[in-house]
Amino acid sequence: MLIIGLTGGIGSGKTTVSRYFEEFGVPVIDADQLTRELVAPGQPALQEIVEQLGADLLTKNGELDRPQLRKRVFVHPKQRQVLEAILHPRAHEAALRQLKTLRESMHPPTYVILSVPLLIESGWTDLVDRVLVVDTSPAQQQQRASQRDSLNNAHINAVIHSQADRNTRLAAADDIIHNNTDLSALQAQVATLHQQYQQLAHPR
Ligand code: ATP
C-alpha cells in the first residue's frame, strides 16, 4: 500500500484534490479532520489545551472556540508551539492507526492519500512514500481562501508566511499539481496521477 502525502499552502486546493481522488475510490486520511476529532468535547487533548492555554478558549457549550484559538495563536506564537505540541503527536498517532487499519483490512487499497497541510514543516514526511504538492501562486491562495472563508487578507497573509514558502515546498515534492487554472484542469491532473500511482504500486 503506497502512501501519498498531499500538501499545499492555505487555499491551494488540497480539499478539492482529495475529493477528486476519493471519486476514484482512493481512501483519504485528512490530518485536519483527525485534529478536529482530537479536540472534540471529552477528549484529553481538549482538556490539555484548556489547562495550558486557558478556559476562555471554550464556547458556552464546552466546545473549542476555533476562531478564538486561531486569533490567539497568531498574536502569541509561543502559544501556537504549545498547541502544536499537544496536537501533532496525537494526530500523527491517529494517522498511523488509520493507515494500519487500511493496510490490515481484507482488501487493502493500492494507495492512500494522507492530506497534511504542514506535511513538510512538521516532519510527517516519515509516514509517506511520496510527497504530492498542490501549487498555487500566493495571489490565488489569497483570492480562493478569502472567497471560501471570508478571512481577511492580513490573516491569510499571516498564514501564508507561517507556512513553508513555495520554493521549499516544491523542492520537497515528488509530484506537483499546478492549480492555476480551472477545476477541470485540476481534475485531469488527478486522473493522470491516479494512473501513475496505481502503476507504481503494482507495476505491470
Ligand atoms: P485550506 O488549507 O485553507 O483548507 P485547501 O488547500 O484545502 O485550503 P480548497 O478548499 O480545496 O483548498 O480550495 C480553496 C477554495 O478554492 C475552495 O473554495 C475551492 O472550491 C476553490 N478552488 C480550488 N481550486 C480551484 C480552481 N482551480 N478553480 C476555482 N476554484 C478553485
PDB file of C-alpha atoms and ligand atoms in Angstrom:
ATOM      1  CA  MET A   1       0.000   0.000   0.000  1.00  0.00           C
ATOM      2  CA  LEU A   2       1.608   3.196  -1.228  1.00  0.00           C
ATOM      3  CA  ILE A   3       1.178   6.298   0.956  1.00  0.00           C
ATOM      4  CA  ILE A   4       0.998   9.606  -0.868  1.00  0.00           C
ATOM      5  CA  GLY A   5       1.418  12.693   1.306  1.00  0.00           C
ATOM      6  CA  LEU A   6      -0.673  15.539  -0.072  1.00  0.00           C
ATOM      7  CA  THR A   7       0.212  19.066   0.948  1.00  0.00           C
ATOM      8  CA  GLY A   8      -0.002  22.693  -0.134  1.00  0.00           C
ATOM      9  CA  GLY A   9      -0.499  26.119   1.394  1.00  0.00           C
ATOM     10  CA  ILE A  10      -3.748  27.631   2.617  1.00  0.00           C
ATOM     11  CA  GLY A  11      -6.315  27.795  -0.190  1.00  0.00           C
ATOM     12  CA  SER A  12      -4.088  25.877  -2.625  1.00  0.00           C
ATOM     13  CA  GLY A  13      -6.729  23.231  -3.375  1.00  0.00           C
ATOM     14  CA  LYS A  14      -5.894  20.235  -1.128  1.00  0.00           C
ATOM     15  CA  THR A  15      -9.507  19.582  -0.165  1.00  0.00           C
ATOM     16  CA  THR A  16     -10.653  19.766  -3.779  1.00  0.00           C
ATOM     17  CA  VAL A  17      -7.857  17.445  -4.909  1.00  0.00           C
ATOM     18  CA  SER A  18      -8.701  14.998  -2.101  1.00  0.00           C
ATOM     19  CA  ARG A  19     -12.306  14.937  -3.277  1.00  0.00           C
ATOM     20  CA  TYR A  20     -11.203  14.048  -6.815  1.00  0.00           C
ATOM     21  CA  PHE A  21      -9.034  11.184  -5.512  1.00  0.00           C
ATOM     22  CA  GLU A  22     -11.996   9.963  -3.445  1.00  0.00           C
ATOM     23  CA  GLU A  23     -14.101   9.901  -6.613  1.00  0.00           C
ATOM     24  CA  PHE A  24     -11.662   7.227  -7.865  1.00  0.00           C
ATOM     25  CA  GLY A  25     -12.311   5.242  -4.669  1.00  0.00           C
ATOM     26  CA  VAL A  26      -8.979   6.196  -3.096  1.00  0.00           C
ATOM     27  CA  PRO A  27      -9.116   6.492   0.722  1.00  0.00           C
ATOM     28  CA  VAL A  28      -8.108   9.897   2.065  1.00  0.00           C
ATOM     29  CA  ILE A  29      -6.839  10.413   5.595  1.00  0.00           C
ATOM     30  CA  ASP A  30      -7.116  14.096   6.426  1.00  0.00           C
ATOM     31  CA  ALA A  31      -4.938  15.456   9.236  1.00  0.00           C
ATOM     32  CA  ASP A  32      -7.259  18.458   9.704  1.00  0.00           C
ATOM     33  CA  GLN A  33     -10.158  16.099  10.244  1.00  0.00           C
ATOM     34  CA  LEU A  34      -8.121  13.990  12.707  1.00  0.00           C
ATOM     35  CA  THR A  35      -7.272  17.158  14.617  1.00  0.00           C
ATOM     36  CA  ARG A  36     -10.926  18.211  14.775  1.00  0.00           C
ATOM     37  CA  GLU A  37     -11.768  14.802  16.251  1.00  0.00           C
ATOM     38  CA  LEU A  38      -8.953  15.124  18.801  1.00  0.00           C
ATOM     39  CA  VAL A  39     -10.387  18.353  20.210  1.00  0.00           C
ATOM     40  CA  ALA A  40     -13.992  17.165  20.500  1.00  0.00           C
ATOM     41  CA  PRO A  41     -15.543  17.654  23.959  1.00  0.00           C
ATOM     42  CA  GLY A  42     -14.356  14.978  26.378  1.00  0.00           C
ATOM     43  CA  GLN A  43     -11.100  14.310  24.535  1.00  0.00           C
ATOM     44  CA  PRO A  44      -7.860  14.552  26.590  1.00  0.00           C
ATOM     45  CA  ALA A  45      -6.304  16.952  24.038  1.00  0.00           C
ATOM     46  CA  LEU A  46      -9.092  19.483  24.639  1.00  0.00           C
ATOM     47  CA  GLN A  47      -8.556  19.200  28.371  1.00  0.00           C
ATOM     48  CA  GLU A  48      -4.837  19.877  27.898  1.00  0.00           C
ATOM     49  CA  ILE A  49      -5.491  22.890  25.673  1.00  0.00           C
ATOM     50  CA  VAL A  50      -7.749  24.368  28.339  1.00  0.00           C
ATOM     51  CA  GLU A  51      -5.213  23.668  31.093  1.00  0.00           C
ATOM     52  CA  GLN A  52      -2.313  25.169  29.171  1.00  0.00           C
ATOM     53  CA  LEU A  53      -3.945  27.973  27.178  1.00  0.00           C
ATOM     54  CA  GLY A  54      -6.989  28.922  29.212  1.00  0.00           C
ATOM     55  CA  ALA A  55     -10.663  28.097  29.692  1.00  0.00           C
ATOM     56  CA  ASP A  56     -11.658  31.193  27.689  1.00  0.00           C
ATOM     57  CA  LEU A  57     -10.972  29.072  24.590  1.00  0.00           C
ATOM     58  CA  LEU A  58     -14.166  27.116  25.257  1.00  0.00           C
ATOM     59  CA  THR A  59     -17.580  28.135  23.997  1.00  0.00           C
ATOM     60  CA  LYS A  60     -20.597  28.089  26.311  1.00  0.00           C
ATOM     61  CA  ASN A  61     -21.288  24.548  25.088  1.00  0.00           C
ATOM     62  CA  GLY A  62     -17.853  23.344  26.134  1.00  0.00           C
ATOM     63  CA  GLU A  63     -16.565  23.136  22.568  1.00  0.00           C
ATOM     64  CA  LEU A  64     -13.260  24.531  21.376  1.00  0.00           C
ATOM     65  CA  ASP A  65     -13.744  28.083  20.150  1.00  0.00           C
ATOM     66  CA  ARG A  66     -11.750  27.623  16.940  1.00  0.00           C
ATOM     67  CA  PRO A  67     -11.910  31.227  15.631  1.00  0.00           C
ATOM     68  CA  GLN A  68     -10.771  32.454  19.045  1.00  0.00           C
ATOM     69  CA  LEU A  69      -7.929  29.915  19.096  1.00  0.00           C
ATOM     70  CA  ARG A  70      -6.883  30.883  15.571  1.00  0.00           C
ATOM     71  CA  LYS A  71      -6.662  34.540  16.594  1.00  0.00           C
ATOM     72  CA  ARG A  72      -4.825  33.687  19.785  1.00  0.00           C
ATOM     73  CA  VAL A  73      -2.023  31.690  18.181  1.00  0.00           C
ATOM     74  CA  PHE A  74      -1.409  34.409  15.623  1.00  0.00           C
ATOM     75  CA  VAL A  75      -0.966  37.015  18.301  1.00  0.00           C
ATOM     76  CA  HIS A  76       1.079  34.673  20.547  1.00  0.00           C
ATOM     77  CA  PRO A  77       3.415  32.434  18.516  1.00  0.00           C
ATOM     78  CA  LYS A  78       4.633  30.706  21.723  1.00  0.00           C
ATOM     79  CA  GLN A  79       1.072  29.534  22.326  1.00  0.00           C
ATOM     80  CA  ARG A  80       0.999  28.125  18.817  1.00  0.00           C
ATOM     81  CA  GLN A  81       4.015  25.980  19.770  1.00  0.00           C
ATOM     82  CA  VAL A  82       2.205  24.787  22.882  1.00  0.00           C
ATOM     83  CA  LEU A  83      -0.865  23.939  20.805  1.00  0.00           C
ATOM     84  CA  GLU A  84       1.176  22.081  18.211  1.00  0.00           C
ATOM     85  CA  ALA A  85       2.996  20.110  20.897  1.00  0.00           C
ATOM     86  CA  ILE A  86      -0.404  18.942  22.165  1.00  0.00           C
ATOM     87  CA  LEU A  87      -1.923  18.151  18.780  1.00  0.00           C
ATOM     88  CA  HIS A  88       0.821  16.984  16.428  1.00  0.00           C
ATOM     89  CA  PRO A  89       1.954  13.803  18.201  1.00  0.00           C
ATOM     90  CA  ARG A  90      -1.661  12.742  18.732  1.00  0.00           C
ATOM     91  CA  ALA A  91      -2.666  13.448  15.124  1.00  0.00           C
ATOM     92  CA  HIS A  92       0.446  11.593  13.925  1.00  0.00           C
ATOM     93  CA  GLU A  93      -0.513   8.565  16.053  1.00  0.00           C
ATOM     94  CA  ALA A  94      -4.129   8.678  14.852  1.00  0.00           C
ATOM     95  CA  ALA A  95      -2.914   8.742  11.225  1.00  0.00           C
ATOM     96  CA  LEU A  96      -0.655   5.753  11.904  1.00  0.00           C
ATOM     97  CA  ARG A  97      -3.593   3.851  13.399  1.00  0.00           C
ATOM     98  CA  GLN A  98      -5.788   4.570  10.370  1.00  0.00           C
ATOM     99  CA  LEU A  99      -3.017   3.534   7.987  1.00  0.00           C
ATOM    100  CA  LYS A 100      -2.566   0.286   9.919  1.00  0.00           C
ATOM    101  CA  THR A 101      -6.291  -0.437   9.769  1.00  0.00           C
ATOM    102  CA  LEU A 102      -6.310   0.083   5.996  1.00  0.00           C
ATOM    103  CA  ARG A 103      -3.160  -1.988   5.496  1.00  0.00           C
ATOM    104  CA  GLU A 104      -4.551  -4.876   7.535  1.00  0.00           C
ATOM    105  CA  SER A 105      -8.038  -4.777   6.008  1.00  0.00           C
ATOM    106  CA  MET A 106      -9.367  -7.643   3.858  1.00  0.00           C
ATOM    107  CA  HIS A 107      -8.798  -5.635   0.698  1.00  0.00           C
ATOM    108  CA  PRO A 108      -6.069  -3.074   1.303  1.00  0.00           C
ATOM    109  CA  PRO A 109      -6.185  -0.200  -1.157  1.00  0.00           C
ATOM    110  CA  THR A 110      -3.454   0.124  -3.781  1.00  0.00           C
ATOM    111  CA  TYR A 111      -2.599   3.513  -2.392  1.00  0.00           C
ATOM    112  CA  VAL A 112      -3.935   6.102   0.041  1.00  0.00           C
ATOM    113  CA  ILE A 113      -3.768   9.871   0.256  1.00  0.00           C
ATOM    114  CA  LEU A 114      -2.594  11.360   3.543  1.00  0.00           C
ATOM    115  CA  SER A 115      -3.516  15.039   3.419  1.00  0.00           C
ATOM    116  CA  VAL A 116      -1.454  17.180   5.809  1.00  0.00           C
ATOM    117  CA  PRO A 117      -1.286  20.976   5.445  1.00  0.00           C
ATOM    118  CA  LEU A 118       2.040  21.100   7.332  1.00  0.00           C
ATOM    119  CA  LEU A 119       3.467  17.829   5.984  1.00  0.00           C
ATOM    120  CA  ILE A 120       6.869  19.331   5.241  1.00  0.00           C
ATOM    121  CA  GLU A 121       7.041  21.744   8.173  1.00  0.00           C
ATOM    122  CA  SER A 122       6.134  19.258  10.898  1.00  0.00           C
ATOM    123  CA  GLY A 123       8.077  16.157   9.963  1.00  0.00           C
ATOM    124  CA  TRP A 124       5.247  13.967   8.722  1.00  0.00           C
ATOM    125  CA  THR A 125       7.294  13.025   5.686  1.00  0.00           C
ATOM    126  CA  ASP A 126       8.491   9.917   7.560  1.00  0.00           C
ATOM    127  CA  LEU A 127       4.984   8.475   7.128  1.00  0.00           C
ATOM    128  CA  VAL A 128       4.805   8.813   3.352  1.00  0.00           C
ATOM    129  CA  ASP A 129       6.346   7.194   0.290  1.00  0.00           C
ATOM    130  CA  ARG A 130       5.868  10.230  -1.945  1.00  0.00           C
ATOM    131  CA  VAL A 131       5.103  13.916  -1.479  1.00  0.00           C
ATOM    132  CA  LEU A 132       2.437  15.452  -3.724  1.00  0.00           C
ATOM    133  CA  VAL A 133       2.300  19.247  -3.635  1.00  0.00           C
ATOM    134  CA  VAL A 134      -0.642  21.305  -4.858  1.00  0.00           C
ATOM    135  CA  ASP A 135       0.963  24.505  -6.087  1.00  0.00           C
ATOM    136  CA  THR A 136      -0.780  27.858  -6.493  1.00  0.00           C
ATOM    137  CA  SER A 137       0.507  31.419  -6.556  1.00  0.00           C
ATOM    138  CA  PRO A 138       0.171  33.383  -3.295  1.00  0.00           C
ATOM    139  CA  ALA A 139      -2.234  35.759  -5.089  1.00  0.00           C
ATOM    140  CA  GLN A 140      -4.521  32.857  -5.984  1.00  0.00           C
ATOM    141  CA  GLN A 141      -4.238  31.453  -2.456  1.00  0.00           C
ATOM    142  CA  GLN A 142      -5.379  34.834  -1.140  1.00  0.00           C
ATOM    143  CA  GLN A 143      -8.265  35.053  -3.531  1.00  0.00           C
ATOM    144  CA  ARG A 144      -9.555  31.498  -3.058  1.00  0.00           C
ATOM    145  CA  ALA A 145      -9.120  31.387   0.714  1.00  0.00           C
ATOM    146  CA  SER A 146     -10.869  34.748   1.151  1.00  0.00           C
ATOM    147  CA  GLN A 147     -13.760  33.714  -1.080  1.00  0.00           C
ATOM    148  CA  ARG A 148     -14.197  30.474   0.823  1.00  0.00           C
ATOM    149  CA  ASP A 149     -13.790  31.581   4.451  1.00  0.00           C
ATOM    150  CA  SER A 150     -14.323  35.325   4.456  1.00  0.00           C
ATOM    151  CA  LEU A 151     -10.993  35.569   6.277  1.00  0.00           C
ATOM    152  CA  ASN A 152      -9.367  38.955   5.881  1.00  0.00           C
ATOM    153  CA  ASN A 153      -6.286  39.413   3.719  1.00  0.00           C
ATOM    154  CA  ALA A 154      -3.988  40.184   6.638  1.00  0.00           C
ATOM    155  CA  HIS A 155      -4.950  36.926   8.310  1.00  0.00           C
ATOM    156  CA  ILE A 156      -4.458  34.872   5.139  1.00  0.00           C
ATOM    157  CA  ASN A 157      -1.111  36.571   4.566  1.00  0.00           C
ATOM    158  CA  ALA A 158      -0.043  35.715   8.096  1.00  0.00           C
ATOM    159  CA  VAL A 159      -0.951  32.059   7.485  1.00  0.00           C
ATOM    160  CA  ILE A 160       0.930  32.032   4.168  1.00  0.00           C
ATOM    161  CA  HIS A 161       4.025  33.396   5.923  1.00  0.00           C
ATOM    162  CA  SER A 162       3.771  30.907   8.782  1.00  0.00           C
ATOM    163  CA  GLN A 163       3.841  28.011   6.303  1.00  0.00           C
ATOM    164  CA  ALA A 164       6.766  26.731   4.244  1.00  0.00           C
ATOM    165  CA  ASP A 165       7.420  29.034   1.301  1.00  0.00           C
ATOM    166  CA  ARG A 166       6.530  27.987  -2.196  1.00  0.00           C
ATOM    167  CA  ASN A 167      10.096  27.027  -3.221  1.00  0.00           C
ATOM    168  CA  THR A 168      10.730  24.955  -0.110  1.00  0.00           C
ATOM    169  CA  ARG A 169       7.516  23.050  -0.696  1.00  0.00           C
ATOM    170  CA  LEU A 170       8.257  22.492  -4.368  1.00  0.00           C
ATOM    171  CA  ALA A 171      11.789  21.303  -3.546  1.00  0.00           C
ATOM    172  CA  ALA A 172      10.302  18.593  -1.317  1.00  0.00           C
ATOM    173  CA  ALA A 173       7.805  17.436  -3.958  1.00  0.00           C
ATOM    174  CA  ASP A 174       7.972  14.163  -5.866  1.00  0.00           C
ATOM    175  CA  ASP A 175       4.856  15.161  -7.791  1.00  0.00           C
ATOM    176  CA  ILE A 176       3.256  18.561  -8.370  1.00  0.00           C
ATOM    177  CA  ILE A 177      -0.298  19.545  -9.235  1.00  0.00           C
ATOM    178  CA  HIS A 178      -0.417  23.014 -10.785  1.00  0.00           C
ATOM    179  CA  ASN A 179      -3.676  24.543  -9.646  1.00  0.00           C
ATOM    180  CA  ASN A 180      -3.529  27.731 -11.637  1.00  0.00           C
ATOM    181  CA  THR A 181      -6.461  27.409 -13.989  1.00  0.00           C
ATOM    182  CA  ASP A 182      -9.908  25.855 -13.772  1.00  0.00           C
ATOM    183  CA  LEU A 183     -11.303  22.885 -11.903  1.00  0.00           C
ATOM    184  CA  SER A 184     -11.430  20.628 -14.962  1.00  0.00           C
ATOM    185  CA  ALA A 185      -7.659  21.056 -15.416  1.00  0.00           C
ATOM    186  CA  LEU A 186      -7.228  20.171 -11.752  1.00  0.00           C
ATOM    187  CA  GLN A 187      -9.348  17.056 -12.104  1.00  0.00           C
ATOM    188  CA  ALA A 188      -7.422  15.971 -15.217  1.00  0.00           C
ATOM    189  CA  GLN A 189      -4.109  16.146 -13.322  1.00  0.00           C
ATOM    190  CA  VAL A 190      -5.579  13.986 -10.551  1.00  0.00           C
ATOM    191  CA  ALA A 191      -6.716  11.439 -13.154  1.00  0.00           C
ATOM    192  CA  THR A 192      -3.172  11.240 -14.578  1.00  0.00           C
ATOM    193  CA  LEU A 193      -1.640  10.838 -11.134  1.00  0.00           C
ATOM    194  CA  HIS A 194      -4.195   8.173 -10.239  1.00  0.00           C
ATOM    195  CA  GLN A 195      -2.943   6.097 -13.181  1.00  0.00           C
ATOM    196  CA  GLN A 196       0.676   6.675 -12.181  1.00  0.00           C
ATOM    197  CA  TYR A 197       0.142   5.755  -8.543  1.00  0.00           C
ATOM    198  CA  GLN A 198      -1.679   2.557  -9.430  1.00  0.00           C
ATOM    199  CA  GLN A 199       1.158   1.676 -11.778  1.00  0.00           C
ATOM    200  CA  LEU A 200       3.790   2.500  -9.143  1.00  0.00           C
ATOM    201  CA  ALA A 201       2.043   0.396  -6.516  1.00  0.00           C
ATOM    202  CA  HIS A 202       1.546  -2.583  -8.839  1.00  0.00           C
ATOM    203  CA  PRO A 203       3.978  -2.377 -11.745  1.00  0.00           C
ATOM    204  CA  ARG A 204       2.881  -4.472 -14.704  1.00  0.00           C
TER     205      ARG A 204
HETATM  206  P1  ATP B   1      -7.072  25.124   3.267  1.00  0.00           P
HETATM  207  O1  ATP B   1      -5.687  24.679   3.511  1.00  0.00           O
HETATM  208  O2  ATP B   1      -7.216  26.563   3.539  1.00  0.00           O
HETATM  209  O3  ATP B   1      -8.116  24.281   3.943  1.00  0.00           O
HETATM  210  P2  ATP B   1      -7.275  23.851   0.666  1.00  0.00           P
HETATM  211  O4  ATP B   1      -5.869  23.727   0.213  1.00  0.00           O
HETATM  212  O5  ATP B   1      -7.951  22.642   1.185  1.00  0.00           O
HETATM  213  O6  ATP B   1      -7.388  25.046   1.671  1.00  0.00           O
HETATM  214  P3  ATP B   1      -9.554  24.102  -1.120  1.00  0.00           P
HETATM  215  O7  ATP B   1     -10.531  24.244  -0.002  1.00  0.00           O
HETATM  216  O8  ATP B   1      -9.566  22.852  -1.920  1.00  0.00           O
HETATM  217  O9  ATP B   1      -8.080  24.434  -0.606  1.00  0.00           O
HETATM  218  O10 ATP B   1      -9.713  25.311  -2.156  1.00  0.00           O
HETATM  219  C1  ATP B   1      -9.899  26.653  -1.694  1.00  0.00           C
HETATM  220  C2  ATP B   1     -11.094  27.268  -2.431  1.00  0.00           C
HETATM  221  O11 ATP B   1     -10.731  27.486  -3.790  1.00  0.00           O
HETATM  222  C3  ATP B   1     -12.326  26.374  -2.451  1.00  0.00           C
HETATM  223  O12 ATP B   1     -13.459  27.189  -2.358  1.00  0.00           O
HETATM  224  C4  ATP B   1     -12.257  25.697  -3.828  1.00  0.00           C
HETATM  225  O13 ATP B   1     -13.515  25.351  -4.324  1.00  0.00           O
HETATM  226  C5  ATP B   1     -11.608  26.795  -4.663  1.00  0.00           C
HETATM  227  N1  ATP B   1     -10.774  26.284  -5.759  1.00  0.00           N
HETATM  228  C6  ATP B   1      -9.726  25.429  -5.669  1.00  0.00           C
HETATM  229  N2  ATP B   1      -9.166  25.216  -6.876  1.00  0.00           N
HETATM  230  C7  ATP B   1      -9.868  25.955  -7.759  1.00  0.00           C
HETATM  231  C8  ATP B   1      -9.787  26.164  -9.187  1.00  0.00           C
HETATM  232  N3  ATP B   1      -8.857  25.569  -9.930  1.00  0.00           N
HETATM  233  N4  ATP B   1     -10.698  26.989  -9.750  1.00  0.00           N
HETATM  234  C9  ATP B   1     -11.635  27.610  -8.988  1.00  0.00           C
HETATM  235  N5  ATP B   1     -11.775  27.462  -7.660  1.00  0.00           N
HETATM  236  C10 ATP B   1     -10.904  26.643  -7.043  1.00  0.00           C
END
